[in-house]
Tab-separated table of C-alpha atoms in Angstrom:
chain	number	residue	atom	x	y	z
A	16	MET	CA	106.398	120.510	88.261
A	17	GLY	CA	107.467	121.411	91.842
A	18	LYS	CA	111.180	121.466	91.007
A	19	PRO	CA	111.868	122.012	87.310
A	20	SER	CA	115.554	121.748	87.851
A	21	GLY	CA	115.430	118.495	89.815
A	22	PHE	CA	116.663	116.349	87.024
A	23	LEU	CA	119.726	118.570	86.725
A	24	GLU	CA	120.593	118.369	90.383
A	25	THR	CA	119.770	114.797	91.286
A	26	ASP	CA	121.029	111.555	89.752
A	27	ARG	CA	118.933	108.385	89.541
A	28	GLN	CA	119.108	106.393	92.752
A	29	PRO	CA	117.078	103.130	92.662
A	30	GLY	CA	116.779	100.578	95.441
A	31	VAL	CA	119.815	98.526	96.315
A	32	LYS	CA	119.931	94.757	95.461
A	33	LEU	CA	121.389	92.269	97.840
A	34	PRO	CA	124.776	90.953	96.584
A	35	VAL	CA	124.450	87.925	94.359
A	36	ASP	CA	126.207	85.542	96.788
A	37	GLU	CA	123.675	86.393	99.473
A	38	ARG	CA	120.377	86.527	97.471
A	39	ILE	CA	120.829	83.162	95.735
A	40	LYS	CA	120.636	81.451	99.128
A	41	HIS	CA	116.890	82.094	99.451
A	42	PHE	CA	113.690	82.857	97.679
A	43	ASN	CA	112.979	86.187	99.480
A	44	GLU	CA	112.677	89.569	97.834
A	45	PHE	CA	116.173	91.135	97.552
A	46	GLU	CA	115.735	94.731	96.430
A	47	SER	CA	115.568	97.271	99.179
A	48	ASN	CA	113.550	100.491	99.379
A	49	VAL	CA	115.226	103.985	99.612
A	50	SER	CA	114.372	106.346	102.412
A	51	ASP	CA	111.376	108.559	102.069
A	52	SER	CA	113.558	111.632	101.793
A	53	VAL	CA	115.632	110.077	98.961
A	54	LEU	CA	112.432	109.055	97.225
A	55	GLU	CA	111.076	112.648	97.414
A	56	GLU	CA	114.348	113.792	95.812
A	57	GLN	CA	113.980	111.074	93.101
A	58	ALA	CA	110.408	112.373	92.339
A	59	SER	CA	111.920	115.780	91.818
A	60	ARG	CA	113.712	114.456	88.797
A	61	CYS	CA	110.340	114.271	86.899
A	62	MET	CA	110.616	117.028	84.334
A	63	ASP	CA	108.020	119.587	83.315
A	64	CYS	CA	107.542	117.765	79.938
A	65	GLY	CA	105.515	119.387	77.276
A	66	VAL	CA	103.967	116.063	76.327
A	67	PRO	CA	104.803	113.402	78.853
A	68	SER	CA	105.037	109.909	77.352
A	69	CYS	CA	105.439	107.918	80.576
A	70	HIS	CA	101.760	107.849	81.561
A	71	ALA	CA	100.106	107.405	78.217
A	72	TYR	CA	102.304	105.616	75.697
A	73	GLY	CA	104.483	104.041	78.353
A	74	CYS	CA	102.075	102.862	81.053
A	75	GLY	CA	99.726	100.001	80.502
A	76	VAL	CA	97.293	101.153	83.173
A	77	LYS	CA	97.532	104.896	82.381
A	78	ASN	CA	98.970	105.867	85.753
A	79	ARG	CA	99.088	109.667	86.206
A	80	ILE	CA	102.787	109.461	86.790
A	81	PRO	CA	103.914	113.150	86.534
A	82	ASP	CA	101.061	114.179	88.993
A	83	TRP	CA	101.969	111.730	91.774
A	84	ASN	CA	105.693	112.331	91.339
A	85	ASP	CA	104.978	115.940	92.022
A	86	LEU	CA	102.850	115.088	95.021
A	87	ILE	CA	105.671	112.877	96.438
A	88	TYR	CA	108.271	115.589	95.943
A	89	LYS	CA	106.075	117.930	98.012
A	90	GLY	CA	105.539	115.398	100.665
A	91	HIS	CA	101.851	114.601	99.976
A	92	TRP	CA	102.069	110.863	100.210
A	93	LYS	CA	98.458	110.136	101.040
A	94	ARG	CA	97.156	112.167	98.086
A	95	ALA	CA	99.732	110.481	95.860
A	96	LEU	CA	98.347	107.081	96.904
A	97	ALA	CA	94.771	108.118	96.226
A	98	LEU	CA	95.826	109.244	92.712
A	99	LEU	CA	97.691	106.075	92.082
A	100	HIS	CA	94.720	103.952	93.221
A	101	SER	CA	92.452	105.938	90.888
A	102	THR	CA	94.077	104.061	87.911
A	103	ASN	CA	95.777	101.004	89.513
A	104	ASN	CA	94.087	98.695	92.051
A	105	PHE	CA	97.455	96.923	92.852
A	106	PRO	CA	100.415	99.344	92.628
A	107	GLU	CA	102.404	97.120	95.085
A	108	PHE	CA	102.238	94.372	92.444
A	109	THR	CA	103.306	96.429	89.483
A	110	GLY	CA	105.812	98.251	91.558
A	111	ARG	CA	107.552	94.895	91.945
A	112	VAL	CA	107.042	92.911	88.749
A	113	CYS	CA	106.408	95.440	86.033
A	114	PRO	CA	109.196	95.816	83.426
A	115	ALA	CA	108.653	99.635	83.746
A	116	THR	CA	107.871	100.509	80.171
A	117	CYS	CA	107.052	103.940	81.612
A	118	GLU	CA	110.746	104.432	82.385
A	119	ALA	CA	111.663	103.677	78.795
A	120	SER	CA	109.216	106.381	77.741
A	121	CYS	CA	110.420	108.942	80.282
A	122	THR	CA	111.805	111.997	78.543
A	123	LEU	CA	114.972	111.811	80.621
A	124	SER	CA	115.764	108.399	79.052
A	125	ILE	CA	116.529	110.091	75.733
A	126	ASN	CA	119.929	111.133	77.019
A	127	ARG	CA	119.996	110.473	80.742
A	128	ARG	CA	118.855	107.829	83.181
A	129	PRO	CA	115.076	107.919	83.708
A	130	VAL	CA	113.026	108.697	86.823
A	131	THR	CA	112.767	105.727	89.152
A	132	ILE	CA	109.016	105.566	88.463
A	133	ARG	CA	108.570	101.861	89.455
A	134	GLN	CA	110.434	102.370	92.740
A	135	ILE	CA	108.286	105.410	93.483
A	136	GLU	CA	105.076	103.514	92.753
A	137	LYS	CA	106.057	100.621	94.969
A	138	GLN	CA	106.969	102.815	97.823
A	139	ILE	CA	103.802	104.904	97.651
A	140	ALA	CA	101.835	101.694	98.038
A	141	GLU	CA	104.035	100.356	100.852
A	142	ARG	CA	103.781	103.562	102.764
A	143	GLY	CA	100.000	103.348	102.415
A	144	TRP	CA	99.942	99.926	103.941
A	145	LYS	CA	102.318	100.957	106.730
A	146	GLU	CA	100.303	104.044	107.634
A	147	GLY	CA	96.974	102.225	107.513
A	148	TRP	CA	95.750	104.320	104.633
A	149	ILE	CA	94.757	101.263	102.583
A	150	GLN	CA	91.540	100.018	103.955
A	151	PRO	CA	88.508	97.980	102.608
A	152	GLN	CA	86.064	100.149	100.714
A	153	PRO	CA	82.760	98.189	100.786
A	154	ALA	CA	79.939	99.628	98.685
A	155	GLU	CA	77.497	101.711	100.464
A	156	PHE	CA	74.534	100.404	98.462
A	157	LYS	CA	73.943	96.952	96.836
A	158	THR	CA	72.538	96.564	93.400
A	159	GLY	CA	71.488	92.936	93.789
A	160	LYS	CA	73.245	91.912	90.641
A	161	ARG	CA	75.461	88.832	90.652
A	162	VAL	CA	78.723	88.676	88.655
A	163	ALA	CA	81.040	85.641	88.152
A	164	VAL	CA	84.648	86.312	87.479
A	165	ILE	CA	86.504	83.343	86.027
A	166	GLY	CA	90.146	83.397	87.041
A	167	SER	CA	91.975	85.116	89.890
A	168	GLY	CA	94.992	86.562	88.247
A	169	PRO	CA	95.548	90.428	88.035
A	170	ALA	CA	92.721	90.957	85.546
A	171	GLY	CA	90.251	88.864	87.507
A	172	LEU	CA	91.153	90.536	90.832
A	173	ALA	CA	91.000	94.042	89.336
A	174	ALA	CA	87.576	93.319	87.765
A	175	ALA	CA	86.295	91.801	90.996
A	176	GLN	CA	87.345	94.744	93.125
A	177	GLN	CA	85.951	97.318	90.732
A	178	LEU	CA	82.628	95.495	90.494
A	179	VAL	CA	82.192	94.809	94.229
A	180	ARG	CA	82.830	98.486	94.954
A	181	LYS	CA	79.979	99.329	92.644
A	182	GLY	CA	77.695	97.253	94.780
A	183	HIS	CA	77.475	94.085	92.815
A	184	ASN	CA	77.747	90.625	94.385
A	185	VAL	CA	80.980	89.114	92.984
A	186	THR	CA	82.146	85.504	93.012
A	187	VAL	CA	85.568	84.535	91.725
A	188	PHE	CA	86.076	81.018	90.516
A	189	GLU	CA	89.698	79.760	90.462
A	190	LYS	CA	90.684	76.310	89.290
A	191	ASP	CA	93.889	76.142	91.361
A	192	ASP	CA	94.034	75.505	95.076
A	193	ARG	CA	94.935	79.117	95.942
A	194	ILE	CA	93.954	82.496	94.719
A	195	GLY	CA	96.248	84.635	92.605
A	196	GLY	CA	96.814	82.995	89.274
A	197	MET	CA	100.122	84.076	87.732
A	198	LEU	CA	100.826	86.222	90.781
A	199	ARG	CA	100.624	83.149	92.992
A	200	TYR	CA	102.204	80.452	90.908
A	201	GLY	CA	103.911	81.971	87.878
A	202	ILE	CA	106.259	84.640	89.359
A	203	PRO	CA	108.993	83.583	91.714
A	204	ASP	CA	108.750	84.667	95.355
A	205	TYR	CA	112.000	86.555	95.140
A	206	LYS	CA	110.188	88.969	92.864
A	207	ILE	CA	106.995	89.349	94.846
A	208	ASP	CA	106.530	87.879	98.332
A	209	ARG	CA	103.183	86.134	98.610
A	210	SER	CA	102.348	88.163	101.773
A	211	VAL	CA	102.122	91.149	99.467
A	212	LEU	CA	99.376	89.227	97.481
A	213	ASP	CA	97.627	87.870	100.582
A	214	ARG	CA	97.065	91.261	102.262
A	215	ARG	CA	95.400	92.614	99.145
A	216	LEU	CA	93.231	89.525	98.824
A	217	ASN	CA	92.176	90.123	102.450
A	218	GLN	CA	90.987	93.574	101.476
A	219	LEU	CA	88.902	92.194	98.637
A	220	ILE	CA	87.348	89.630	100.976
A	221	GLU	CA	86.456	92.376	103.496
A	222	GLU	CA	84.901	94.263	100.602
A	223	GLY	CA	82.671	91.406	99.874
A	224	VAL	CA	84.279	89.418	97.109
A	225	SER	CA	83.713	85.662	97.444
A	226	PHE	CA	86.378	83.219	96.250
A	227	GLU	CA	85.869	79.622	95.322
A	228	THR	CA	88.968	77.641	94.685
A	229	GLN	CA	89.501	74.302	92.883
A	230	VAL	CA	86.539	75.088	90.584
A	231	ASP	CA	87.269	74.627	86.922
A	232	ALA	CA	84.641	76.716	85.104
A	233	GLY	CA	83.103	74.740	82.268
A	234	ILE	CA	83.757	71.476	84.053
A	235	ASP	CA	82.935	71.788	87.713
A	236	VAL	CA	80.379	74.445	86.988
A	237	SER	CA	78.860	74.456	83.557
A	238	ALA	CA	78.627	77.377	81.164
A	239	MET	CA	74.868	77.038	81.314
A	240	TYR	CA	74.922	77.296	85.155
A	241	LEU	CA	77.013	80.363	85.031
A	242	SER	CA	74.970	82.182	82.373
A	243	ARG	CA	71.732	81.285	84.262
A	244	SER	CA	72.867	82.024	87.830
A	245	PHE	CA	74.721	85.252	87.258
A	246	ASP	CA	73.720	88.470	85.658
A	247	ALA	CA	77.172	88.813	84.047
A	248	VAL	CA	80.258	86.738	83.598
A	249	VAL	CA	83.815	88.052	83.146
A	250	ILE	CA	86.247	85.538	81.677
A	251	CYS	CA	89.795	86.293	82.935
A	252	VAL	CA	91.619	83.021	82.406
A	253	GLY	CA	95.330	83.237	81.664
A	254	ALA	CA	97.293	82.425	78.503
A	255	GLN	CA	98.416	79.028	79.699
A	256	ILE	CA	99.061	77.301	76.340
A	257	PRO	CA	102.783	77.512	75.778
A	258	ARG	CA	104.536	77.613	72.511
A	259	ASN	CA	106.209	74.184	71.897
A	260	LEU	CA	109.550	73.376	70.330
A	261	VAL	CA	108.855	70.471	68.081
A	262	ILE	CA	112.253	68.970	67.257
A	263	PRO	CA	113.612	65.294	67.650
A	264	GLY	CA	113.855	64.221	71.244
A	265	ARG	CA	111.030	66.361	72.575
A	266	GLY	CA	109.658	63.475	74.595
A	267	LEU	CA	112.905	62.797	76.514
A	268	ASN	CA	112.809	62.949	80.329
A	269	GLY	CA	114.266	66.261	81.350
A	270	VAL	CA	112.672	68.439	78.658
A	271	HIS	CA	109.981	70.602	80.221
A	272	PHE	CA	107.979	73.748	79.633
A	273	ALA	CA	109.033	76.578	81.934
A	274	MET	CA	105.823	77.134	83.865
A	275	PRO	CA	105.415	73.797	85.645
A	276	PHE	CA	108.927	74.198	87.025
A	277	LEU	CA	108.330	77.729	88.347
A	278	THR	CA	104.836	76.680	89.778
A	279	GLN	CA	106.322	73.748	91.703
A	280	GLN	CA	108.909	75.907	93.363
A	281	ASN	CA	106.301	78.411	94.472
A	282	LYS	CA	104.335	75.570	95.901
A	283	ARG	CA	107.367	74.290	97.787
A	284	ASN	CA	107.894	77.754	99.176
A	285	ALA	CA	104.235	77.687	100.387
A	286	GLY	CA	104.901	74.521	102.265
A	287	ASP	CA	103.399	72.052	99.705
A	288	THR	CA	105.008	68.655	98.891
A	289	ILE	CA	105.562	67.889	95.261
A	290	PRO	CA	105.137	64.051	94.485
A	291	GLU	CA	108.606	62.574	93.717
A	292	ASN	CA	107.434	61.210	90.300
A	293	GLU	CA	106.248	64.709	89.282
A	294	ALA	CA	109.057	66.835	90.883
A	295	ILE	CA	111.159	68.943	88.488
A	296	THR	CA	114.375	70.119	90.143
A	297	ALA	CA	117.565	71.665	88.964
A	298	GLN	CA	119.757	70.679	91.897
A	299	GLY	CA	123.140	69.347	90.700
A	300	LYS	CA	122.084	69.465	86.989
A	301	ASN	CA	123.320	71.194	83.850
A	302	VAL	CA	120.415	73.355	82.878
A	303	ILE	CA	119.627	75.035	79.586
A	304	VAL	CA	116.991	77.629	79.154
A	305	ILE	CA	115.710	78.188	75.584
A	306	GLY	CA	114.187	81.612	74.893
A	307	GLY	CA	114.350	85.050	76.418
A	308	GLY	CA	111.791	87.064	78.291
A	309	ASP	CA	110.809	87.202	81.937
A	310	THR	CA	109.754	83.577	82.133
A	311	GLY	CA	113.119	82.394	80.839
A	312	SER	CA	114.926	84.663	83.321
A	313	ASP	CA	112.820	83.334	86.149
A	314	CYS	CA	113.986	79.795	85.245
A	315	ILE	CA	117.496	80.881	85.479
A	316	GLY	CA	117.067	82.531	88.957
A	317	THR	CA	115.076	79.533	90.264
A	318	SER	CA	117.612	77.003	88.906
A	319	ILE	CA	120.545	78.832	90.483
A	320	ARG	CA	118.651	78.948	93.921
A	321	GLN	CA	117.980	75.160	93.678
A	322	GLY	CA	121.659	74.509	93.236
A	323	ALA	CA	122.092	73.847	89.524
A	324	ALA	CA	125.583	72.739	88.452
A	325	SER	CA	125.460	75.162	85.532
A	326	VAL	CA	122.891	77.298	83.764
A	327	THR	CA	123.108	78.143	80.112
A	328	HIS	CA	120.672	80.618	78.352
A	329	ILE	CA	120.387	80.377	74.597
A	330	TYR	CA	118.690	82.596	71.965
A	331	TYR	CA	118.268	82.193	68.298
A	332	GLN	CA	118.319	86.020	67.803
A	333	ASP	CA	121.378	88.104	67.037
A	334	VAL	CA	122.976	89.983	69.951
A	335	PRO	CA	120.928	93.162	70.552
A	336	PRO	CA	122.651	96.491	69.999
A	337	LYS	CA	123.911	98.485	72.984
A	338	GLU	CA	122.079	101.620	71.706
A	339	ARG	CA	118.637	102.068	70.069
A	340	ALA	CA	118.569	101.187	66.390
A	341	LEU	CA	117.025	103.697	63.931
A	342	CYS	CA	113.984	101.524	63.634
A	343	ASN	CA	113.518	101.595	67.388
A	344	PRO	CA	113.181	105.259	68.429
A	345	TRP	CA	112.156	106.696	71.751
A	346	PRO	CA	109.598	106.362	73.389
A	347	GLU	CA	109.261	102.743	72.186
A	348	TRP	CA	110.530	99.921	74.464
A	349	PRO	CA	114.281	99.623	73.627
A	350	THR	CA	115.242	96.378	72.072
A	351	THR	CA	118.781	96.742	73.351
A	352	PHE	CA	121.257	94.503	75.207
A	353	SER	CA	120.254	94.047	78.829
A	354	THR	CA	121.053	91.735	81.707
A	355	SER	CA	118.293	90.685	84.097
A	356	SER	CA	118.763	90.205	87.818
A	357	SER	CA	118.701	86.506	87.396
A	358	GLN	CA	121.267	86.527	84.577
A	359	GLU	CA	123.483	88.613	86.938
A	360	GLU	CA	123.433	85.657	89.307
A	361	GLY	CA	125.425	83.385	87.006
A	362	CYS	CA	124.566	81.983	83.685
A	363	GLU	CA	126.340	81.574	80.332
A	364	ARG	CA	124.565	83.236	77.493
A	365	PHE	CA	124.759	82.212	73.805
A	366	TRP	CA	123.224	84.064	70.948
A	367	LYS	CA	122.498	83.084	67.384
A	368	TYR	CA	121.852	79.387	68.186
A	369	GLN	CA	119.284	77.291	66.339
A	370	THR	CA	118.014	74.357	68.316
A	371	LYS	CA	118.239	71.149	66.317
A	372	GLU	CA	117.624	68.178	68.569
A	373	PHE	CA	117.237	67.103	72.191
A	374	VAL	CA	119.836	64.413	72.537
A	375	GLY	CA	119.464	61.494	75.038
A	376	ALA	CA	120.159	57.980	76.123
A	377	ASN	CA	117.829	55.407	77.630
A	378	GLY	CA	114.965	57.918	77.459
A	379	ASN	CA	116.776	60.617	79.431
A	380	LEU	CA	118.099	63.926	78.187
A	381	THR	CA	121.890	64.212	77.900
A	382	GLY	CA	122.407	67.264	75.717
A	383	LEU	CA	121.007	69.824	73.198
A	384	LYS	CA	122.244	69.844	69.615
A	385	VAL	CA	122.461	73.420	68.245
A	386	ALA	CA	123.765	75.116	65.180
A	387	GLU	CA	125.200	78.624	64.824
A	388	LEU	CA	123.346	81.203	62.785
A	389	ASP	CA	124.638	83.993	60.554
A	390	TRP	CA	122.355	87.042	60.846
A	391	THR	CA	122.124	89.787	58.321
A	392	ARG	CA	120.393	92.988	59.237
A	393	PRO	CA	119.373	96.072	57.323
A	394	ALA	CA	121.279	99.403	58.122
A	395	ASP	CA	118.338	100.708	60.195
A	396	GLY	CA	118.561	97.728	62.506
A	397	SER	CA	115.189	96.271	61.707
A	398	ARG	CA	114.511	92.530	61.771
A	399	GLY	CA	116.985	90.697	59.483
A	400	THR	CA	117.342	87.285	58.092
A	401	TYR	CA	119.497	84.355	59.062
A	402	THR	CA	121.132	81.308	57.601
A	403	GLU	CA	122.612	78.330	59.393
A	404	ILE	CA	126.345	78.178	59.268
A	405	PRO	CA	127.416	74.858	57.628
A	406	GLY	CA	129.364	72.553	59.904
A	407	SER	CA	128.594	74.560	63.050
A	408	GLU	CA	126.563	71.923	64.834
A	409	LYS	CA	127.575	70.966	68.362
A	410	ILE	CA	126.036	69.390	71.437
A	411	ILE	CA	125.765	71.339	74.693
A	412	PRO	CA	125.583	68.874	77.634
A	413	ALA	CA	122.341	69.145	79.582
A	414	ASP	CA	120.302	67.223	82.154
A	415	LEU	CA	117.473	69.580	82.152
A	416	VAL	CA	116.009	71.952	79.436
A	417	PHE	CA	113.284	74.501	79.909
A	418	ILE	CA	111.305	75.680	76.831
A	419	SER	CA	110.412	79.413	77.397
A	420	ILE	CA	109.462	80.745	73.987
A	421	GLY	CA	106.200	82.362	74.882
A	422	PHE	CA	102.537	81.523	75.205
A	423	GLN	CA	99.869	81.262	72.550
A	424	HIS	CA	96.516	81.988	74.143
A	425	CYS	CA	94.129	80.902	76.880
A	426	GLU	CA	92.876	77.321	76.916
A	427	HIS	CA	90.031	76.734	74.538
A	428	GLY	CA	88.318	74.317	76.960
A	429	PRO	CA	84.746	73.430	77.724
A	430	LEU	CA	83.787	76.886	78.948
A	431	LEU	CA	84.775	78.768	75.795
A	432	MET	CA	83.485	76.020	73.581
A	433	ASP	CA	80.100	75.620	75.299
A	434	LEU	CA	79.551	79.353	75.176
A	435	LYS	CA	80.599	79.296	71.486
A	436	LEU	CA	82.542	82.451	71.847
A	437	GLU	CA	84.190	83.985	68.787
A	438	LEU	CA	87.919	83.941	68.616
A	439	ASP	CA	90.353	85.902	66.528
A	440	LYS	CA	93.032	84.336	64.366
A	441	ARG	CA	95.468	84.319	67.338
A	442	GLY	CA	93.013	82.434	69.520
A	443	ARG	CA	91.990	85.388	71.658
A	444	VAL	CA	88.359	86.028	72.680
A	445	LYS	CA	86.801	88.667	70.543
A	446	ILE	CA	85.395	91.686	72.442
A	447	ASP	CA	83.602	94.900	71.598
A	448	ASP	CA	84.491	98.397	72.869
A	449	ASN	CA	82.997	97.519	76.341
A	450	GLN	CA	84.883	94.174	76.439
A	451	MET	CA	81.684	92.217	75.881
A	452	THR	CA	81.958	89.101	73.833
A	453	CYS	CA	79.503	87.985	71.098
A	454	LEU	CA	77.167	86.825	73.883
A	455	PRO	CA	75.243	89.551	75.891
A	456	GLY	CA	76.423	89.587	79.461
A	457	ILE	CA	79.556	87.595	78.860
A	458	PHE	CA	82.794	89.737	79.019
A	459	ALA	CA	86.507	88.953	78.695
A	460	ALA	CA	89.598	90.539	80.200
A	461	GLY	CA	93.305	89.993	80.599
A	462	ASP	CA	95.057	87.231	78.676
A	463	ALA	CA	91.784	85.876	77.485
A	464	GLU	CA	91.360	88.873	75.195
A	465	LEU	CA	94.963	90.250	75.061
A	466	GLY	CA	96.912	87.111	74.654
A	467	ALA	CA	99.925	86.694	76.959
A	468	SER	CA	100.658	90.066	78.339
A	469	LEU	CA	101.993	92.060	81.301
A	470	VAL	CA	100.429	92.266	84.809
A	471	VAL	CA	99.947	96.035	84.308
A	472	ARG	CA	97.942	95.501	81.075
A	473	ALA	CA	95.930	92.777	82.639
A	474	ILE	CA	94.936	95.108	85.587
A	475	TYR	CA	93.848	97.740	83.073
A	476	SER	CA	91.898	95.222	81.034
A	477	GLY	CA	90.104	94.000	84.103
A	478	ARG	CA	89.168	97.522	85.144
A	479	GLN	CA	87.840	98.256	81.669
A	480	ALA	CA	85.814	95.056	81.646
A	481	ALA	CA	84.356	95.978	85.035
A	482	ALA	CA	83.227	99.330	83.691
A	483	GLY	CA	81.614	97.574	80.702
A	484	VAL	CA	79.874	95.128	82.997
A	485	HIS	CA	78.515	97.897	85.300
A	486	GLN	CA	77.281	99.894	82.340
A	487	TYR	CA	75.543	96.708	80.991
A	488	LEU	CA	73.923	95.770	84.295
A	489	MET	CA	72.623	99.176	85.077
A	490	SER	CA	71.382	100.163	81.632
A	491	GLU	CA	67.671	100.504	81.339
A	492	ARG	CA	67.507	97.985	78.439
A	493	THR	CA	69.204	95.248	80.568
A	494	LEU	CA	67.063	96.011	83.610
A	495	LYS	CA	63.969	95.628	81.519
A	496	LEU	CA	65.148	92.360	80.039
A	497	LYS	CA	65.929	90.899	83.426
A	498	GLU	CA	62.585	92.067	84.683
A	499	ASN	CA	60.781	90.313	81.863
A	500	GLU	CA	62.869	87.161	82.338
A	501	SER	CA	61.719	86.979	86.025
A	502	ARG	CA	58.059	87.136	85.226
């Protein structure tokens, strides 16, 4: 690397977050960028690793992290942007919302603080937009092939952009009223401002991608229509089936899945009005969030910004260790104790609680009955067992509970059923090495084939599917089949 001693001379310096009492007053992004000169010094911390783990094991989209870190240290920002775009269509998205598994795999993280990879990625992209380096790249030649992309989340957008740049005519069908999928309606605005999404969508439109909103594929347009009207179809629907918590009182008013709550707030931020009989709001209420992960954390931050009286976060797991357990070595993602930015903003956290019953009166939620658990773990820290502590039951007062315990798979609706696609035991669409399903010309990407996953992995999956589609469409066998069909 350009400065092999950089990690010895420079300490980690990420962007600065607004103070809690300021940022909870709004839904704007609250983490600042560092100066270009500071970022170049931060990039110098990237070590001359023998076998870097950040870009292979640690990065879902296989970003060439050491290479663009070196370019940034040397001041070659435009070249760094080109290298970043060679693996990632949307670095300004992942630079904001990715959990930065790459940083957990950074060699420095073994005994020091890792390189600020996510911050560097974000600022490379933002510099590109500021300087006008990011421009539409329409294909020079058209193939005449038509491709339908179902779903406009990160996988669908990545697939669409890759395919339109290959010269194919691409139409994206989205069942919601706006484009973006999870990026639009699933992630709070304080993590990614919607203008960041919209400017990239404008690039795709200028490159030739067509978007059709409020079209539910399989219902508004049939599977037969899609297969006959397009040369290939890429299914990029999200994993929208949440895991339920089936305990007594589940039907009480005030018990909700997490995602409708988050979606409603994003729609309010966009100027939409939520019908009063459908509105879910935390204002003035005692809120409990069940389950960890980003979605649960987002419910906390959103509830606090809405003016909740209190927010409580409960987990059934034991308290994670402060350091890596023996069963969780580097470069794996560390299952250690951490505090999210939303949790910093003010919530009470309880571990080792088993949810027993939603308690209510007159059909409305009044509390959550829980019992304490006694966890026993092996010496290596691997997953243990638990028993309920007799007599430990208690009721936590609550007016609103959000269930955030993960997602199962994409919806197995008319589209998948009419196509008769094969599914695995976890409900994911089965694909081959080119991401084609059991039907020729029908591909799957993102959550449809991964299950609920990260934005960065969805982008990679969309890119891989696009490569498979292009290979399929341009192969001699496919061209001959299409020629025979047209006769």
